[in-house]
Short mmCIF file of C-alpha atoms and ligand atoms in Angstrom, two decimals:
data_model
loop_
_atom_site.label_atom_id
_atom_site.label_comp_id
_atom_site.label_asym_id
_atom_site.label_seq_id
_atom_site.Cartn_x
_atom_site.Cartn_y
_atom_site.Cartn_z
CA MET A 858 8.61 65.16 -16.00
CA ASN A 859 6.47 63.08 -13.65
CA GLN A 860 5.10 64.85 -10.60
CA LEU A 861 4.20 63.48 -7.17
CA ALA A 862 1.39 65.38 -5.44
CA ILE A 863 1.69 65.49 -1.65
CA HIS A 864 -1.55 65.96 0.28
CA ASN A 865 -2.13 66.62 3.95
CA PRO A 866 -4.26 63.68 5.16
CA ALA A 867 -5.71 65.82 7.97
CA ASP A 868 -7.58 68.15 5.61
CA ASP A 869 -6.85 66.85 2.12
CA THR A 870 -5.13 70.09 1.04
CA LEU A 871 -2.33 69.93 -1.53
CA ILE A 872 0.98 70.64 0.22
CA THR A 873 3.22 70.53 -2.82
CA SER A 874 3.95 68.73 -6.02
CA LEU A 875 7.45 67.25 -6.42
CA PRO A 876 9.41 66.23 -9.52
CA ALA A 877 9.29 62.42 -9.54
CA ASP A 878 11.50 59.72 -11.00
CA ASP A 879 10.82 57.48 -13.95
CA ALA A 880 12.48 54.29 -15.18
CA ALA A 881 15.26 56.20 -16.98
CA SER A 882 16.15 58.44 -14.04
CA VAL A 883 16.10 55.46 -11.66
CA ALA A 884 18.59 53.64 -13.90
CA ALA A 885 20.83 56.72 -14.09
CA LYS A 886 20.78 57.14 -10.31
CA ALA A 887 21.52 53.44 -9.82
CA ALA A 888 24.60 53.80 -12.03
CA ARG A 889 25.84 56.77 -9.97
CA VAL A 890 25.34 54.94 -6.67
CA ARG A 891 27.18 51.89 -8.05
CA ALA A 892 30.11 54.02 -9.22
CA ALA A 893 30.37 55.75 -5.84
CA GLN A 894 30.48 52.54 -3.79
CA PRO A 895 34.19 51.57 -3.88
CA ALA A 896 35.34 55.03 -2.77
CA TRP A 897 32.80 55.15 0.04
CA ALA A 898 33.78 51.66 1.21
CA ALA A 899 37.44 52.77 1.18
CA THR A 900 36.65 55.80 3.36
CA PRO A 901 37.90 55.02 6.89
CA LEU A 902 35.22 53.97 9.35
CA ALA A 903 36.15 56.90 11.61
CA GLN A 904 35.27 59.30 8.79
CA ARG A 905 32.02 57.50 8.01
CA LYS A 906 31.14 57.68 11.70
CA GLU A 907 31.92 61.39 11.73
CA CYS A 908 29.37 61.90 8.95
CA ILE A 909 26.70 60.06 10.94
CA GLU A 910 27.54 62.17 14.02
CA LYS A 911 27.03 65.31 11.92
CA PHE A 912 23.78 63.86 10.61
CA ARG A 913 22.66 63.44 14.24
CA ALA A 914 23.56 67.07 14.95
CA GLY A 915 21.50 68.12 11.94
CA VAL A 916 18.47 66.22 13.24
CA VAL A 917 18.84 67.93 16.64
CA ARG A 918 19.26 71.37 15.03
CA ASP A 919 16.26 71.03 12.69
CA LEU A 920 14.08 68.86 14.93
CA GLU A 921 11.09 71.18 15.14
CA SER A 922 10.79 71.85 11.42
CA LEU A 923 11.36 68.15 10.64
CA ALA A 924 8.54 67.26 13.04
CA VAL A 925 6.22 69.76 11.37
CA THR A 926 7.03 68.37 7.91
CA MET A 927 6.31 64.81 9.05
CA THR A 928 3.07 65.84 10.73
CA ARG A 929 1.88 67.72 7.66
CA GLU A 930 2.42 64.87 5.23
CA THR A 931 1.43 61.92 7.45
CA GLY A 932 -1.13 63.37 9.89
CA LYS A 933 0.93 62.12 12.85
CA PRO A 934 0.24 64.20 15.99
CA ILE A 935 3.05 66.71 16.43
CA LYS A 936 4.12 65.41 19.83
CA MET A 937 4.52 61.92 18.35
CA SER A 938 6.56 63.35 15.47
CA ARG A 939 8.91 64.90 18.02
CA ASN A 940 8.99 61.60 19.94
CA GLU A 941 10.04 59.76 16.81
CA LEU A 942 12.85 62.20 16.08
CA ASN A 943 14.07 62.12 19.69
CA GLY A 944 13.84 58.31 19.65
CA LEU A 945 15.98 58.28 16.52
CA LEU A 946 18.85 59.91 18.42
CA GLY A 947 19.18 56.86 20.68
CA ARG A 948 19.30 54.60 17.63
CA ILE A 949 22.03 56.72 16.05
CA ASP A 950 24.03 56.64 19.29
CA PHE A 951 23.72 52.86 19.38
CA PHE A 952 24.96 52.45 15.79
CA LEU A 953 27.86 54.83 16.42
CA LYS A 954 28.86 53.06 19.64
CA GLU A 955 28.71 49.54 18.21
CA ALA A 956 29.96 49.97 14.64
CA GLN A 957 33.68 49.65 15.36
CA ASP A 958 33.50 46.43 17.41
CA THR A 959 30.81 44.85 15.26
CA LEU A 960 32.77 45.41 12.06
CA ALA A 961 36.18 44.47 13.43
CA THR A 962 37.77 41.47 11.74
CA GLU A 963 37.49 38.41 14.01
CA THR A 964 40.32 35.94 14.43
CA VAL A 965 38.54 32.67 15.15
CA PHE A 966 41.55 30.31 14.97
CA SER A 967 45.32 30.69 15.13
CA GLU A 968 47.55 27.67 15.56
CA GLY A 969 50.67 26.18 14.00
CA GLY A 970 51.06 29.02 11.52
CA MET A 971 47.45 28.81 10.36
CA THR A 972 45.10 31.70 11.04
CA GLU A 973 41.39 31.91 10.25
CA GLN A 974 39.58 35.24 10.19
CA ILE A 975 36.13 36.59 9.44
CA GLN A 976 36.05 39.98 7.76
CA HIS A 977 32.82 41.95 7.45
CA THR A 978 32.73 43.45 3.96
CA PRO A 979 29.93 45.69 2.65
CA LEU A 980 27.20 44.16 0.49
CA GLY A 981 27.72 46.87 -2.14
CA VAL A 982 24.64 48.82 -3.28
CA VAL A 983 21.66 48.62 -0.96
CA ALA A 984 18.07 49.37 -2.04
CA ASN A 985 15.86 50.68 0.75
CA ILE A 986 12.13 50.76 -0.02
CA SER A 987 10.36 52.25 2.93
CA ALA A 988 7.01 52.76 4.69
CA TRP A 989 5.48 56.05 5.84
CA ASN A 990 4.28 55.29 9.38
CA TYR A 991 7.62 55.89 11.14
CA PRO A 992 9.59 57.26 8.21
CA TRP A 993 12.61 58.35 10.27
CA PHE A 994 12.84 55.04 12.10
CA VAL A 995 12.33 52.67 9.20
CA GLY A 996 14.41 54.78 6.80
CA CYS A 997 17.33 55.25 9.17
CA ASN A 998 17.30 51.63 10.46
CA VAL A 999 18.64 50.82 6.99
CA ILE A 1000 20.35 53.97 5.72
CA LEU A 1001 22.62 54.60 8.71
CA PRO A 1002 24.06 51.11 9.31
CA ALA A 1003 24.26 50.56 5.54
CA LEU A 1004 26.38 53.70 5.15
CA LEU A 1005 28.44 52.96 8.26
CA THR A 1006 29.33 49.55 6.88
CA GLY A 1007 30.50 50.99 3.53
CA ASN A 1008 27.47 50.42 1.32
CA THR A 1009 25.95 53.04 -0.91
CA VAL A 1010 22.18 53.45 -0.78
CA LEU A 1011 19.30 53.95 -3.18
CA TYR A 1012 16.45 55.09 -0.97
CA LYS A 1013 12.82 55.07 -2.06
CA PRO A 1014 10.76 56.64 0.73
CA SER A 1015 7.03 56.08 0.76
CA GLU A 1016 5.00 58.35 -1.48
CA TYR A 1017 3.17 59.27 1.77
CA ALA A 1018 6.38 60.47 3.48
CA THR A 1019 8.46 61.80 0.61
CA MET A 1020 9.17 65.25 2.04
CA THR A 1021 10.59 63.49 5.10
CA GLY A 1022 12.61 61.19 2.84
CA LEU A 1023 14.08 64.22 1.09
CA GLU A 1024 14.91 65.79 4.46
CA ILE A 1025 16.73 62.62 5.55
CA THR A 1026 18.67 62.72 2.30
CA ARG A 1027 19.48 66.44 2.70
CA LEU A 1028 20.86 65.91 6.19
CA VAL A 1029 22.90 62.87 5.11
CA HIS A 1030 24.53 64.96 2.37
CA GLU A 1031 25.02 68.02 4.58
CA ALA A 1032 26.82 65.71 7.01
CA GLY A 1033 29.48 64.97 4.42
CA VAL A 1034 28.26 61.76 2.79
CA PRO A 1035 29.00 62.19 -0.93
CA GLN A 1036 25.98 63.06 -3.10
CA ASP A 1037 26.25 59.78 -5.00
CA ALA A 1038 26.75 57.56 -1.94
CA MET A 1039 23.08 57.95 -1.12
CA ILE A 1040 20.41 58.95 -3.60
CA CYS A 1041 16.71 59.42 -2.97
CA LEU A 1042 14.11 58.26 -5.51
CA VAL A 1043 10.80 60.09 -5.61
CA GLY A 1044 7.57 58.32 -6.54
CA GLY A 1045 5.16 55.53 -5.71
CA GLY A 1046 5.05 51.80 -6.35
CA ALA A 1047 6.15 52.10 -10.00
CA VAL A 1048 9.36 53.83 -8.96
CA GLY A 1049 9.92 51.12 -6.32
CA ALA A 1050 9.41 48.51 -9.04
CA ALA A 1051 11.88 50.32 -11.33
CA LEU A 1052 14.41 50.27 -8.51
CA LEU A 1053 14.09 46.50 -8.26
CA GLU A 1054 15.06 46.24 -11.94
CA GLN A 1055 18.50 47.66 -11.14
CA LYS A 1056 21.54 45.65 -10.21
CA VAL A 1057 21.61 45.95 -6.43
CA ASP A 1058 23.25 43.76 -3.79
CA GLY A 1059 20.59 43.95 -1.11
CA VAL A 1060 16.89 44.83 -0.96
CA PHE A 1061 15.66 46.08 2.40
CA PHE A 1062 11.93 46.63 2.44
CA THR A 1063 9.50 47.90 5.09
CA GLY A 1064 5.83 47.82 4.22
CA SER A 1065 2.81 45.62 3.73
CA TYR A 1066 2.71 41.85 3.29
CA ALA A 1067 1.16 42.26 -0.18
CA THR A 1068 3.99 44.45 -1.49
CA GLY A 1069 6.63 42.39 0.33
CA LYS A 1070 5.42 39.26 -1.43
CA ARG A 1071 5.58 40.96 -4.84
CA ILE A 1072 9.10 42.17 -4.11
CA ALA A 1073 10.20 38.67 -3.04
CA GLN A 1074 8.79 37.28 -6.28
CA THR A 1075 10.47 39.99 -8.37
CA VAL A 1076 13.96 39.47 -6.97
CA GLY A 1077 13.53 35.73 -6.35
CA ASP A 1078 15.55 34.59 -9.34
CA ARG A 1079 18.43 36.93 -8.54
CA PHE A 1080 20.49 36.00 -5.54
CA VAL A 1081 20.41 39.31 -3.74
CA LYS A 1082 20.05 39.61 -0.02
CA LEU A 1083 16.40 40.30 0.79
CA GLN A 1084 14.92 41.61 4.04
CA LEU A 1085 11.19 42.16 4.47
CA GLU A 1086 9.81 43.93 7.54
CA LEU A 1087 6.07 43.56 7.19
CA GLY A 1088 2.87 43.87 9.15
CA GLY A 1089 1.49 42.08 12.17
CA LYS A 1090 -1.59 41.21 14.18
CA ASP A 1091 0.11 41.55 17.53
CA PRO A 1092 -1.62 39.92 20.53
CA THR A 1093 -1.42 40.53 24.26
CA TYR A 1094 -2.83 38.33 27.02
CA VAL A 1095 -3.91 39.88 30.33
CA CYS A 1096 -3.86 37.31 33.14
CA GLU A 1097 -6.33 37.37 36.04
CA ASP A 1098 -3.62 38.53 38.48
CA ALA A 1099 -2.60 41.58 36.38
CA ASP A 1100 -2.96 45.16 37.58
CA ILE A 1101 -6.13 45.88 35.61
CA GLN A 1102 -5.90 49.65 35.42
CA ASN A 1103 -2.24 49.65 34.52
CA ALA A 1104 -2.68 46.95 31.86
CA ALA A 1105 -5.71 48.71 30.37
CA GLU A 1106 -3.93 52.07 30.11
CA SER A 1107 -0.78 50.56 28.68
CA LEU A 1108 -2.63 48.44 26.11
CA ALA A 1109 -5.03 51.20 25.05
CA ASP A 1110 -1.97 53.35 24.33
CA GLY A 1111 -0.28 50.40 22.58
CA ALA A 1112 -3.33 49.95 20.37
CA MET A 1113 -4.01 53.61 19.55
CA TYR A 1114 -0.61 55.38 19.60
CA ASN A 1115 0.18 56.86 16.18
CA THR A 1116 -3.53 56.38 15.47
CA GLY A 1117 -2.97 52.62 15.49
CA GLN A 1118 -0.62 52.88 12.52
CA SER A 1119 2.38 51.13 14.04
CA CYS A 1120 3.70 47.80 12.81
CA CYS A 1121 3.85 46.69 16.46
CA SER A 1122 0.51 48.21 17.52
CA VAL A 1123 -1.43 46.00 19.88
CA GLU A 1124 -3.98 44.50 17.46
CA ARG A 1125 -5.63 41.79 19.61
CA VAL A 1126 -6.27 41.65 23.36
CA TYR A 1127 -7.13 38.45 25.25
CA VAL A 1128 -8.30 38.80 28.83
CA HIS A 1129 -8.86 36.16 31.49
CA GLU A 1130 -12.59 35.74 32.18
CA LYS A 1131 -12.16 36.55 35.89
CA ILE A 1132 -11.23 40.18 35.14
CA TYR A 1133 -12.71 40.56 31.66
CA ASP A 1134 -15.55 42.99 32.46
CA LYS A 1135 -13.43 45.20 34.69
CA PHE A 1136 -10.61 45.27 32.16
CA VAL A 1137 -12.94 46.16 29.29
CA ASP A 1138 -14.43 49.06 31.31
CA ALA A 1139 -10.98 50.40 32.19
CA PHE A 1140 -9.81 50.05 28.57
CA VAL A 1141 -12.83 51.87 27.12
CA ASN A 1142 -12.59 54.62 29.74
CA THR A 1143 -8.96 55.17 28.76
CA VAL A 1144 -9.76 55.25 25.04
CA LYS A 1145 -12.51 57.82 25.66
CA THR A 1146 -9.85 60.21 26.97
CA PHE A 1147 -7.94 60.06 23.65
CA LYS A 1148 -8.54 63.35 21.85
CA SER A 1149 -8.89 63.42 18.07
CA GLY A 1150 -7.91 66.74 16.59
CA ASP A 1151 -5.65 68.88 14.45
CA PRO A 1152 -2.36 66.95 14.30
CA MET A 1153 -0.53 70.25 14.83
CA SER A 1154 -2.20 70.77 18.25
CA GLU A 1155 -0.18 69.85 21.31
CA ASP A 1156 -3.08 68.01 22.98
CA THR A 1157 -4.04 65.83 20.01
CA TYR A 1158 -3.60 62.09 20.55
CA ILE A 1159 -5.55 60.63 17.61
CA GLY A 1160 -4.37 62.06 14.29
CA ALA A 1161 -5.35 61.41 10.69
CA ILE A 1162 -5.35 58.07 8.88
CA THR A 1163 -2.44 58.62 6.51
CA ARG A 1164 -3.72 56.62 3.51
CA ALA A 1165 -7.35 57.20 2.51
CA PRO A 1166 -7.87 53.59 1.26
CA GLN A 1167 -7.27 52.32 4.81
CA LEU A 1168 -10.63 53.84 5.81
CA ASP A 1169 -12.34 51.19 3.66
CA VAL A 1170 -10.35 48.44 5.41
CA LEU A 1171 -11.42 49.78 8.81
CA ASP A 1172 -15.09 50.08 7.73
CA ALA A 1173 -15.02 46.51 6.42
CA GLN A 1174 -13.54 45.12 9.64
CA VAL A 1175 -16.03 47.06 11.78
CA ASN A 1176 -19.03 45.95 9.70
CA ASP A 1177 -17.86 42.34 9.64
CA ALA A 1178 -17.36 42.33 13.43
CA LYS A 1179 -20.81 43.85 14.02
CA ALA A 1180 -22.46 41.37 11.65
CA LYS A 1181 -20.83 38.46 13.50
CA GLY A 1182 -22.03 39.56 16.93
CA ALA A 1183 -19.24 41.74 18.34
CA LYS A 1184 -20.31 44.39 20.83
CA LEU A 1185 -19.32 47.94 19.83
CA LEU A 1186 -18.30 49.88 22.95
CA THR A 1187 -17.07 53.14 21.47
CA GLY A 1188 -16.41 54.66 18.04
CA GLY A 1189 -17.14 52.46 15.05
CA ALA A 1190 -17.29 55.04 12.27
CA ARG A 1191 -15.31 57.51 10.19
CA GLY A 1192 -14.81 61.03 11.45
CA GLY A 1193 -13.55 62.59 14.63
CA HIS A 1194 -12.15 65.88 13.42
CA GLY A 1195 -13.36 68.33 10.81
CA SER A 1196 -15.21 67.58 7.61
CA ARG A 1197 -12.20 66.98 5.36
CA GLY A 1198 -9.31 64.55 5.40
CA ASN A 1199 -9.07 60.93 6.59
CA TRP A 1200 -10.44 60.37 10.08
CA TYR A 1201 -11.56 57.34 12.06
CA GLN A 1202 -12.94 57.29 15.59
CA PRO A 1203 -11.06 55.26 18.20
CA THR A 1204 -13.08 52.05 18.21
CA VAL A 1205 -13.30 49.22 20.75
CA PHE A 1206 -15.20 45.92 20.46
CA SER A 1207 -15.78 43.20 23.04
CA ASN A 1208 -17.33 39.76 22.40
CA VAL A 1209 -15.04 39.18 19.44
CA ASN A 1210 -13.70 35.89 18.07
CA HIS A 1211 -11.42 34.60 15.35
CA SER A 1212 -14.16 34.29 12.75
CA MET A 1213 -13.89 38.10 12.47
CA GLU A 1214 -11.45 39.89 10.16
CA LEU A 1215 -10.83 42.30 13.04
CA MET A 1216 -9.04 39.47 14.90
CA ARG A 1217 -7.25 38.02 11.87
CA GLU A 1218 -5.99 40.79 9.57
CA GLU A 1219 -3.94 43.89 10.32
CA SER A 1220 -6.25 46.85 11.07
CA PHE A 1221 -3.55 49.54 10.96
CA GLY A 1222 -5.91 52.05 12.51
CA PRO A 1223 -7.48 52.91 15.88
CA VAL A 1224 -9.68 49.81 16.01
CA ILE A 1225 -9.29 46.93 18.48
CA GLY A 1226 -11.11 43.82 19.69
CA ILE A 1227 -10.94 42.35 23.23
CA GLN A 1228 -11.64 38.62 23.55
CA LYS A 1229 -12.43 36.66 26.72
CA VAL A 1230 -10.36 33.53 27.46
CA SER A 1231 -10.74 30.98 30.25
CA ASN A 1232 -7.15 29.85 30.76
CA ASP A 1233 -3.51 30.17 29.69
CA THR A 1234 -3.68 27.30 27.21
CA GLU A 1235 -6.52 28.92 25.33
CA ALA A 1236 -4.70 32.27 25.37
CA VAL A 1237 -1.53 30.79 23.83
CA GLN A 1238 -3.52 28.89 21.23
CA LEU A 1239 -5.32 32.08 20.17
CA MET A 1240 -2.16 34.19 20.19
CA ASN A 1241 -0.55 31.70 17.81
CA ASP A 1242 -3.64 31.45 15.60
CA THR A 1243 -2.28 33.94 13.06
CA ARG A 1244 -0.19 34.02 9.91
CA TYR A 1245 1.86 36.88 11.38
CA GLY A 1246 4.33 36.99 14.26
CA LEU A 1247 5.89 40.38 14.92
CA THR A 1248 5.33 40.96 18.66
CA ALA A 1249 3.29 39.47 21.53
CA GLY A 1250 2.88 40.27 25.21
CA VAL A 1251 1.66 39.02 28.57
CA PHE A 1252 0.55 41.10 31.56
CA THR A 1253 0.94 39.40 34.95
CA PRO A 1254 3.09 40.08 38.03
CA ASP A 1255 4.25 36.43 37.83
CA GLU A 1256 7.54 36.46 35.89
CA ALA A 1257 7.83 32.67 35.60
CA ARG A 1258 4.30 32.40 34.24
CA ALA A 1259 4.89 35.21 31.72
CA LYS A 1260 8.15 33.69 30.49
CA GLY A 1261 6.58 30.23 30.26
CA LEU A 1262 3.78 31.63 28.11
CA LEU A 1263 5.97 33.84 25.93
CA GLU A 1264 8.32 30.96 25.17
CA GLN A 1265 5.39 29.24 23.47
CA VAL A 1266 4.39 32.25 21.36
CA ASN A 1267 5.71 32.62 17.80
CA ALA A 1268 6.87 36.23 17.57
CA GLY A 1269 10.05 38.14 16.84
CA SER A 1270 9.71 40.29 19.99
CA VAL A 1271 7.94 39.42 23.24
CA TYR A 1272 6.89 41.76 26.03
CA TRP A 1273 6.28 41.20 29.73
CA ASN A 1274 4.07 43.97 31.22
CA CYS A 1275 4.79 46.30 28.32
CA CYS A 1276 3.92 46.60 24.63
CA ASP A 1277 4.49 48.58 21.41
CA ARG A 1278 8.17 49.01 22.21
CA VAL A 1279 11.29 48.90 20.04
CA SER A 1280 14.87 48.98 21.35
CA PRO A 1281 17.97 49.73 19.25
CA ARG A 1282 19.83 47.12 21.33
CA LEU A 1283 17.49 44.27 20.35
CA PRO A 1284 16.91 42.68 16.92
CA TRP A 1285 13.65 43.65 15.20
CA SER A 1286 12.28 40.74 13.22
CA GLY A 1287 9.13 38.76 12.50
CA HIS A 1288 7.87 35.22 12.11
CA GLY A 1289 5.64 33.99 9.28
CA ASP A 1290 4.09 36.71 7.14
CA SER A 1291 5.64 39.42 9.33
CA GLY A 1292 8.76 39.02 7.26
CA VAL A 1293 12.33 37.80 7.01
CA GLY A 1294 15.60 39.31 8.19
CA LEU A 1295 16.08 41.94 10.85
CA THR A 1296 17.18 45.46 11.66
CA LEU A 1297 18.59 46.99 14.86
CA SER A 1298 20.96 45.45 17.42
CA THR A 1299 24.50 44.53 16.39
CA TYR A 1300 22.93 41.90 14.08
CA GLY A 1301 21.21 44.82 12.33
CA ILE A 1302 24.66 46.31 11.58
CA GLN A 1303 26.18 43.02 10.42
CA THR A 1304 23.21 42.39 8.16
CA PHE A 1305 24.61 44.99 5.74
CA THR A 1306 27.83 43.01 5.40
CA ARG A 1307 29.02 39.75 3.90
CA PRO A 1308 31.27 37.63 6.06
CA LYS A 1309 34.45 36.96 4.10
CA ALA A 1310 36.41 33.90 5.25
CA TRP A 1311 40.22 34.28 5.36
CA HIS A 1312 42.45 31.18 5.52
CA LEU A 1313 45.99 32.42 6.16
CA ARG A 1314 49.02 30.12 6.33
CA LYS A 1315 52.44 31.60 7.12
CA ALA A 1316 54.96 30.51 4.48
P1 NAD B 1792 3.20 49.51 1.21
O1 NAD B 1792 3.54 48.07 1.03
O2 NAD B 1792 1.96 50.02 0.59
O3 NAD B 1792 4.39 50.43 0.65
C1 NAD B 1792 5.72 50.33 1.13
C2 NAD B 1792 6.67 50.83 0.06
O4 NAD B 1792 6.65 49.97 -1.07
C3 NAD B 1792 6.35 52.21 -0.46
O5 NAD B 1792 7.53 52.95 -0.57
C4 NAD B 1792 5.74 51.93 -1.83
O6 NAD B 1792 5.88 52.97 -2.75
C5 NAD B 1792 6.55 50.72 -2.26
N1 NAD B 1792 5.94 49.89 -3.30
C6 NAD B 1792 4.62 49.69 -3.57
N2 NAD B 1792 4.48 48.81 -4.59
C7 NAD B 1792 5.72 48.43 -4.97
C8 NAD B 1792 6.23 47.55 -5.96
N3 NAD B 1792 5.43 46.86 -6.77
N4 NAD B 1792 7.57 47.38 -6.06
C9 NAD B 1792 8.40 48.05 -5.23
N5 NAD B 1792 7.98 48.92 -4.28
C10 NAD B 1792 6.66 49.11 -4.15
O7 NAD B 1792 3.21 49.73 2.79
P2 NAD B 1792 2.93 51.08 3.61
O8 NAD B 1792 1.48 51.42 3.55
O9 NAD B 1792 3.90 52.13 3.24
O10 NAD B 1792 3.31 50.62 5.09
C11 NAD B 1792 2.41 50.03 5.98
C12 NAD B 1792 2.80 48.60 6.25
O11 NAD B 1792 4.17 48.54 6.68
C13 NAD B 1792 2.01 47.96 7.37
O12 NAD B 1792 1.64 46.65 7.02
C14 NAD B 1792 3.00 47.94 8.54
O13 NAD B 1792 2.73 46.95 9.50
C15 NAD B 1792 4.29 47.71 7.83
N6 NAD B 1792 5.43 48.12 8.63
C16 NAD B 1792 6.25 47.15 9.14
C17 NAD B 1792 7.32 47.52 9.93
C18 NAD B 1792 8.24 46.47 10.52
O14 NAD B 1792 9.28 46.85 11.03
N7 NAD B 1792 7.92 45.19 10.48
C19 NAD B 1792 7.57 48.87 10.21
C20 NAD B 1792 6.72 49.83 9.67
C21 NAD B 1792 5.65 49.44 8.88
#
């Protein structure tokens, strides 16, 4: 049988080796999930909701050990692992609160004996191929509403967060969801590819642009619903009237939280020339307080880089920026904690421009460039000079100015005086190469359904 080795990215030690799937076992699991779907869809919504409530209780009960597992396999600082699990509870509560009304059949016309209704029926079997950076969030954004709406789920967690994926699956089953209504697949890209060979009714993917594109090509000639939640190069503009210290602290955190490995990390900062120098000083001073260290320590802020190959991406961006004249203000090299594992120093550049990879391609690490701009028009032009469009922000006390600017920016989510924020009540989506489709909000429940049109005439 295939095996998947799980290493701790903080010190490169082998944590465990897990039995992995192959093409034959993926096909067998797909058949089981397909067979289980009608019965699960026929289970009353109240009972499905009860299962998700029990799942929530399981997360609360096991929170500390789940946080430790996530920290060990991803290198995420332990406090941030707890934050993710606590943040998940609000998402579960939202899904539970909204499911009933969102799924209720709508009567949109009723006159002269003719009634028209929209019924929200499940897609059927949903494939969820997932990333490792917020494995509870990105996994459960799909798994929970998909189950609530009567779908069964084939879930392929990232090979860098598989122990967490198995924990999610364990808690779903302990909560009363039948074994075959959700099945976890263990393995890397080849297992994800084998999953795409199966007859599924929806493919919900979270990960990189490169993999998302391959997935779109693979399923392109089959008419299955496809959602791709991909990367970004998220910009923020700091206006000359902003509170400099507050903006610098907020944006440094937005850039470096989770060691910069968030899809909505702040990846580019534009600052009005009138406050540029002061802002850069405040930003660098904040970053210098961020402590790299053992991810299990309570005071660690910068953890490990989860995937070793990302270190090469960060080196390349740093070297390219230096070669093109950027000014390195702090960091700029591998390391930061111990002699083993994947570590990168929190790194800040000023004097950057869009000829540099650092300002064009996702860094997905604790590396950021701050560019000077002379007016709002230039800031908007630069914010939109990207193939991505996940989030964007503006810092200014002037609400009308912020809204006027953000209306011009191509992004799925926009932020006024805040950043790196996700709400269960709002849709999460991207423009351009940041993907298609959405999760969260009531739209993120309906997305797991097909609207069925009923034309009913009384005889
Ligand atoms: P990745 O693309 O390397 O892997 C994602 C998943 O795809 C993994 O489970 C992997 O095993 C699987 N996979 C790889 N090759 C495959 C193939 N050929 N067929 C099917 N599946 C395959 O991405 P990652 O490193 O896990 O995640 C990081 C990326 O995810 C970043 O770009 C980040 O911005 C993005 N992300 C986006 C969001 C969002 O909501 N937009 C959220 C989190 C992460």
